[in-house]
Short mmCIF file of C-alpha atoms in Angstrom, two decimals:
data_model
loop_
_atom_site.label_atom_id
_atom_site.label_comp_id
_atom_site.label_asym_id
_atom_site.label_seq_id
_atom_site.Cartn_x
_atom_site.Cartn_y
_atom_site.Cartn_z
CA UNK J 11 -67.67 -16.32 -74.74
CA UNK J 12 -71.32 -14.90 -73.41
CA UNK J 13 -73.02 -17.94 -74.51
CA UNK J 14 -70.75 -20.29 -73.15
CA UNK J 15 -70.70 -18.28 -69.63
CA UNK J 16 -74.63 -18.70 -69.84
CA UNK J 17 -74.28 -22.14 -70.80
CA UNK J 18 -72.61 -22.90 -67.38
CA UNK J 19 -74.75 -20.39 -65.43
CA UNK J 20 -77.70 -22.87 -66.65
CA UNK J 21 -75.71 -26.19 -65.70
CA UNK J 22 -75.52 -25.15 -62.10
CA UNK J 23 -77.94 -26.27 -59.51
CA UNK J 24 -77.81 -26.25 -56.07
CA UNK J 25 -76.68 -29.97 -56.14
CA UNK J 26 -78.68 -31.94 -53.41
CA UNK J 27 -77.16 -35.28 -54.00
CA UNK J 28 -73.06 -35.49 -54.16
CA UNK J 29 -70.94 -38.51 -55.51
CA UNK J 30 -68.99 -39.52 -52.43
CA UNK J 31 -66.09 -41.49 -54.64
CA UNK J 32 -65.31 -37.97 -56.59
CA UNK J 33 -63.12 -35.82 -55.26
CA UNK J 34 -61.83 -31.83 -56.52
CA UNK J 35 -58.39 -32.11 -57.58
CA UNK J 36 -56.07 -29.64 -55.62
CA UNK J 37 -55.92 -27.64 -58.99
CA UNK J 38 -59.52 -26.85 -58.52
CA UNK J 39 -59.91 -26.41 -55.04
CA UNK J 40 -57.12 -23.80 -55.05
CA UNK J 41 -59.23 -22.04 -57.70
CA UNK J 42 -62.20 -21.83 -55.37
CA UNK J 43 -59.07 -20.61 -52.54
CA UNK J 44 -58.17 -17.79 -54.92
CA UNK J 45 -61.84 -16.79 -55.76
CA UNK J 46 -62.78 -16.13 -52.32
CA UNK J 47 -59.73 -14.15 -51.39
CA UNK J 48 -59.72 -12.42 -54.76
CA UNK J 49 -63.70 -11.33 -54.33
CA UNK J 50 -64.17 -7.63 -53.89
CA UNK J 51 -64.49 -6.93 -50.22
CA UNK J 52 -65.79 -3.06 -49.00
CA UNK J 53 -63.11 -1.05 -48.42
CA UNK J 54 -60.55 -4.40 -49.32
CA UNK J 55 -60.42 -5.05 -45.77
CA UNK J 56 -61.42 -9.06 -46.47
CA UNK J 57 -63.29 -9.39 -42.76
CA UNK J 58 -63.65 -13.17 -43.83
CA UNK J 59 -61.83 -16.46 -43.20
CA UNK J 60 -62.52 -20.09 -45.16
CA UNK J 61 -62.22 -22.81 -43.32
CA UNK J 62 -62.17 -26.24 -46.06
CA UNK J 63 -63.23 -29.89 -44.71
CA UNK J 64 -61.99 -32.81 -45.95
CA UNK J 65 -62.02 -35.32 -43.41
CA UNK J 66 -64.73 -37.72 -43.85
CA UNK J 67 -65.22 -38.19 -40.17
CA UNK J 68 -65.62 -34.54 -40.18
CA UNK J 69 -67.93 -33.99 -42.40
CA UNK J 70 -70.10 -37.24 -41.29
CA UNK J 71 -70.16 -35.04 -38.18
CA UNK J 72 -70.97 -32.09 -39.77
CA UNK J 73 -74.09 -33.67 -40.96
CA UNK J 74 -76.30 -33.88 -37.86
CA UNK J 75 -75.22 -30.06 -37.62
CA UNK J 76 -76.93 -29.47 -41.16
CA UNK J 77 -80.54 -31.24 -40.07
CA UNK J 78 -79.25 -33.99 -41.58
CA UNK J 79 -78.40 -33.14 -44.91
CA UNK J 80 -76.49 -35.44 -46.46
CA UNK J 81 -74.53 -32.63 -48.79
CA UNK J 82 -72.12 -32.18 -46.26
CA UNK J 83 -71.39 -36.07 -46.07
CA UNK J 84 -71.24 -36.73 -49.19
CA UNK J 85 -69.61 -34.01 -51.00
CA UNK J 86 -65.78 -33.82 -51.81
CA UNK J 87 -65.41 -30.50 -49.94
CA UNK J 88 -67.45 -28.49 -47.48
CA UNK J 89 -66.27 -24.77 -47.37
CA UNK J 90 -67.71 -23.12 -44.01
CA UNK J 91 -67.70 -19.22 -44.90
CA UNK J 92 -66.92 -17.35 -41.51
CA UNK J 93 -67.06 -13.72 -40.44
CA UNK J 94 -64.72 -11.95 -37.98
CA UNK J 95 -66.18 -11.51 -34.55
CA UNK J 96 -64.76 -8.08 -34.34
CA UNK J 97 -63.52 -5.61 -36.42
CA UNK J 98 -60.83 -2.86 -34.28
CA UNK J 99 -58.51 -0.19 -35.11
CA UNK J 100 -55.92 -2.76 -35.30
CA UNK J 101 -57.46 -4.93 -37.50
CA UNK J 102 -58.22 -1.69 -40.00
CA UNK J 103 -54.03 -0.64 -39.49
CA UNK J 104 -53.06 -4.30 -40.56
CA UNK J 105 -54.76 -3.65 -43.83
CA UNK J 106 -53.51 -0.44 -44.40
CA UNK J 107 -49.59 -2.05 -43.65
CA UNK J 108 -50.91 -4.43 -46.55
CA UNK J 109 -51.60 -1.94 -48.91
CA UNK J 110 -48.35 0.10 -48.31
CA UNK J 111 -45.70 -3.17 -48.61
CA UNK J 112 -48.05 -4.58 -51.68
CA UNK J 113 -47.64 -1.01 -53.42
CA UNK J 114 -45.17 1.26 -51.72
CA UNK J 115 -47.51 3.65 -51.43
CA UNK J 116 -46.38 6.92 -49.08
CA UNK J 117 -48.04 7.18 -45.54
CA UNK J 118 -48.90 10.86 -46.68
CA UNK J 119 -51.31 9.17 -48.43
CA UNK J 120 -52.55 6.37 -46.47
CA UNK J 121 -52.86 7.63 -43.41
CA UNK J 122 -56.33 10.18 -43.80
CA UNK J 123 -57.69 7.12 -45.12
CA UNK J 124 -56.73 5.02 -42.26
CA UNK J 125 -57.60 7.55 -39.63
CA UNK J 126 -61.03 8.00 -41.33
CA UNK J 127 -62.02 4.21 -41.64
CA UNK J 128 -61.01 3.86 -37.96
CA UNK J 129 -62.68 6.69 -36.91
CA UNK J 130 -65.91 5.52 -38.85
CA UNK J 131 -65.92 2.08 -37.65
CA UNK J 132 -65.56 3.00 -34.10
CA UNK J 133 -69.22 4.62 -34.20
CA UNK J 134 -71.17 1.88 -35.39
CA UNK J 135 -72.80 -0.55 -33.43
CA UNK J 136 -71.53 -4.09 -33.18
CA UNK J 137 -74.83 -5.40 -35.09
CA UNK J 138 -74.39 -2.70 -37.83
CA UNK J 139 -70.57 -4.06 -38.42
CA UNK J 140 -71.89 -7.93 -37.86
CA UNK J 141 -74.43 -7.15 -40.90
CA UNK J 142 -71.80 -5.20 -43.00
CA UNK J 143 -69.23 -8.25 -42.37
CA UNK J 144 -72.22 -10.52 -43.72
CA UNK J 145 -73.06 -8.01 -46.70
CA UNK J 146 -69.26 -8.99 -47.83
CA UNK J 147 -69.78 -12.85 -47.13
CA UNK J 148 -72.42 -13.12 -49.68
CA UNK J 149 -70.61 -11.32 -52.24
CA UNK J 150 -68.18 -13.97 -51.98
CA UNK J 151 -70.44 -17.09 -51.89
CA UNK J 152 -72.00 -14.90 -55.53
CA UNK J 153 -68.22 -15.28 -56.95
CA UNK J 154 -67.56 -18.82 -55.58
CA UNK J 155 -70.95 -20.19 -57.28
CA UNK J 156 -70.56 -18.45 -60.73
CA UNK J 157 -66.49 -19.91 -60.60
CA UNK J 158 -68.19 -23.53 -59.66
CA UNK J 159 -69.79 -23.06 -62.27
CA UNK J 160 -67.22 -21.81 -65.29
CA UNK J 161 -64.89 -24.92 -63.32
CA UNK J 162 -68.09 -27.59 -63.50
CA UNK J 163 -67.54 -27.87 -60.20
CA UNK J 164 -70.77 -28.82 -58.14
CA UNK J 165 -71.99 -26.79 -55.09
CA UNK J 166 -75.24 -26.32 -52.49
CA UNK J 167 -75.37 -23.15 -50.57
CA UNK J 168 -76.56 -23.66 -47.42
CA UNK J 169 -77.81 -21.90 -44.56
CA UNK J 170 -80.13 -24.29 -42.87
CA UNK J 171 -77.43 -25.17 -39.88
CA UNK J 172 -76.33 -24.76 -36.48
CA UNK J 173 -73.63 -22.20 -36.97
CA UNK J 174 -73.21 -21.87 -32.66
CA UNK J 175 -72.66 -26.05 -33.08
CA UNK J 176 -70.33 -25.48 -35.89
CA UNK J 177 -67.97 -23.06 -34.33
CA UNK J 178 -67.97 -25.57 -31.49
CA UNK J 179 -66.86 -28.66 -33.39
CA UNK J 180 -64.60 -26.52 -35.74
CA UNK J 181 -62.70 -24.49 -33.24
CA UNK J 182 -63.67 -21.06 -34.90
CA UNK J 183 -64.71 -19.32 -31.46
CA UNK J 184 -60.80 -20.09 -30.09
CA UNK J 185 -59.90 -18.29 -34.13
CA UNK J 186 -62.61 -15.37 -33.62
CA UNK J 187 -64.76 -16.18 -36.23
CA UNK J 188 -68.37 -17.08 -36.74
CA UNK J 189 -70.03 -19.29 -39.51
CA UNK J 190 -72.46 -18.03 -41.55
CA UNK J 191 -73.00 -20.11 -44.51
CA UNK J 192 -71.78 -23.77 -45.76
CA UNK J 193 -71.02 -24.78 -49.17
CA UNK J 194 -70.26 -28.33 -49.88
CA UNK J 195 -68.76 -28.54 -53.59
CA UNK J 196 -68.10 -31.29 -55.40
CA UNK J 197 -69.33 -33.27 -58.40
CA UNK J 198 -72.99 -34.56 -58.51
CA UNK J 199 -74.55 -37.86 -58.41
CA UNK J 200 -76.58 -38.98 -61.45
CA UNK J 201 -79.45 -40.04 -59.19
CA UNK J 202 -79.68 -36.82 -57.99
CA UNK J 203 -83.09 -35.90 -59.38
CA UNK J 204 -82.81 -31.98 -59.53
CA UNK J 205 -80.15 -32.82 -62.11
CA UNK J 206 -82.84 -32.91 -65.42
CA UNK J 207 -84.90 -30.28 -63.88
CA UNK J 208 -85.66 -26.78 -65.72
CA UNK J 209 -84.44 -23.88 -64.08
CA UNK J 210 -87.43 -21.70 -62.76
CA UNK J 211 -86.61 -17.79 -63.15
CA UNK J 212 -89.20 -14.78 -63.42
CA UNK J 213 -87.12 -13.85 -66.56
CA UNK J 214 -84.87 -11.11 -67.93
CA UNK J 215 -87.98 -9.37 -69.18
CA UNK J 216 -89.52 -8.94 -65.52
CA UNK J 217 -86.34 -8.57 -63.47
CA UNK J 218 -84.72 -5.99 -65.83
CA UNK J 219 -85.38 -2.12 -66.04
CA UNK J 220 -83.26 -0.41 -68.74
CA UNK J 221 -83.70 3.52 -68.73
CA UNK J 222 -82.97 5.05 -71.38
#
């Protein structure tokens, strides 16, 4: 199982050219939908939204956004990762209503915990909880590129855009939310010439430090 996971750890590349006639079945985008709400999130509390593009007209729109690159054209699916814009006392007790239907678990319980996330939230700076809310973002795009992956799905991580543009075209400032990175997935195009390339890594013998 190791070697196989490995295997399709080595297959991935951050595709740069997408076959526009090949689309993800609905089986396998609701794989990637279930990886990014299933990711581990600080606290649970999820302060993340997905927003999937399908429309070609879209996504040919989308491109110009993306300095032109033509991932977001071509590729079956581009998945724009947002953040919320803010992060209140109500947003923390919606969570914690969550977590008592989901497991019946007694106020008694919940509520110190509730009282002391609130509390703890309402001291920090908006730019401390913007950078926290991003900290949980890329833990999700980590999950949704290793699942690509396992799936032999196709993806390109992204953050050379216009995120202000993007949550103009996509309606995400009217939904309180704020890009942050783009992944168009898909399946890659033979041409694509990073395809027979060898990965370039500093190794497992520089980047690892076992202590015995």
């Amino acid at each position: 199982m190791a070697s196989k996971t490995i295997e399709k750890l080595q297959w991935r590349y951050a595709t740069k050219r997408f076959d526009s006639t090949k689309n993800l079945s609905e089986e396998k985008l609701n794989i990637l939908k279930e990886t990014f709400n299933l990711t581990a999130t600080s606290y649970g509390l999820q302060p993340l939204k997905l927003v999937v593009v399908s429309n070609t007209r879209l996504k040919a729109q989308l491109m110009p956004l993306t300095f032109n690159q033509p991932q977001v054209r071509d590729a079956s699916h581009v998945l724009v990762l947002c953040i919320e814009k803010n992060i209140d006392a109500n947003f923390i007790v919606d969570h914690f209503k969550r977590v008592e239907g989901e497991r019946n678990t007694p106020r008694t319980i919940l509520d110190p915990f509730e009282k002391a996330l609130i509390h703890n939230f309402s001291e920090k700076q908006a730019p401390e909880i913007r950078q926290w809310m991003a900290n949980q973002l890329y833990l999700t795009l980590g999950a949704l590129l290793t699942v690509c992956a396992v799936e032999n799905i196709d993806a390109c991580p992204i953050e050379g855009f216009e995120p202000k543009k993007y949550d103009e075209l996509l309606g995400l400032d009217k939904k309180g939310l704020e890009s942050l990175i783009v992944l168009p997935v898909g399946y890659r195009d033979e041409s694509d010439f990073f395809i027979h390339l060898k990965k370039v890594r500093r190794g497992v013998d520089e980047l690892i430090i076992e202590l015995d």
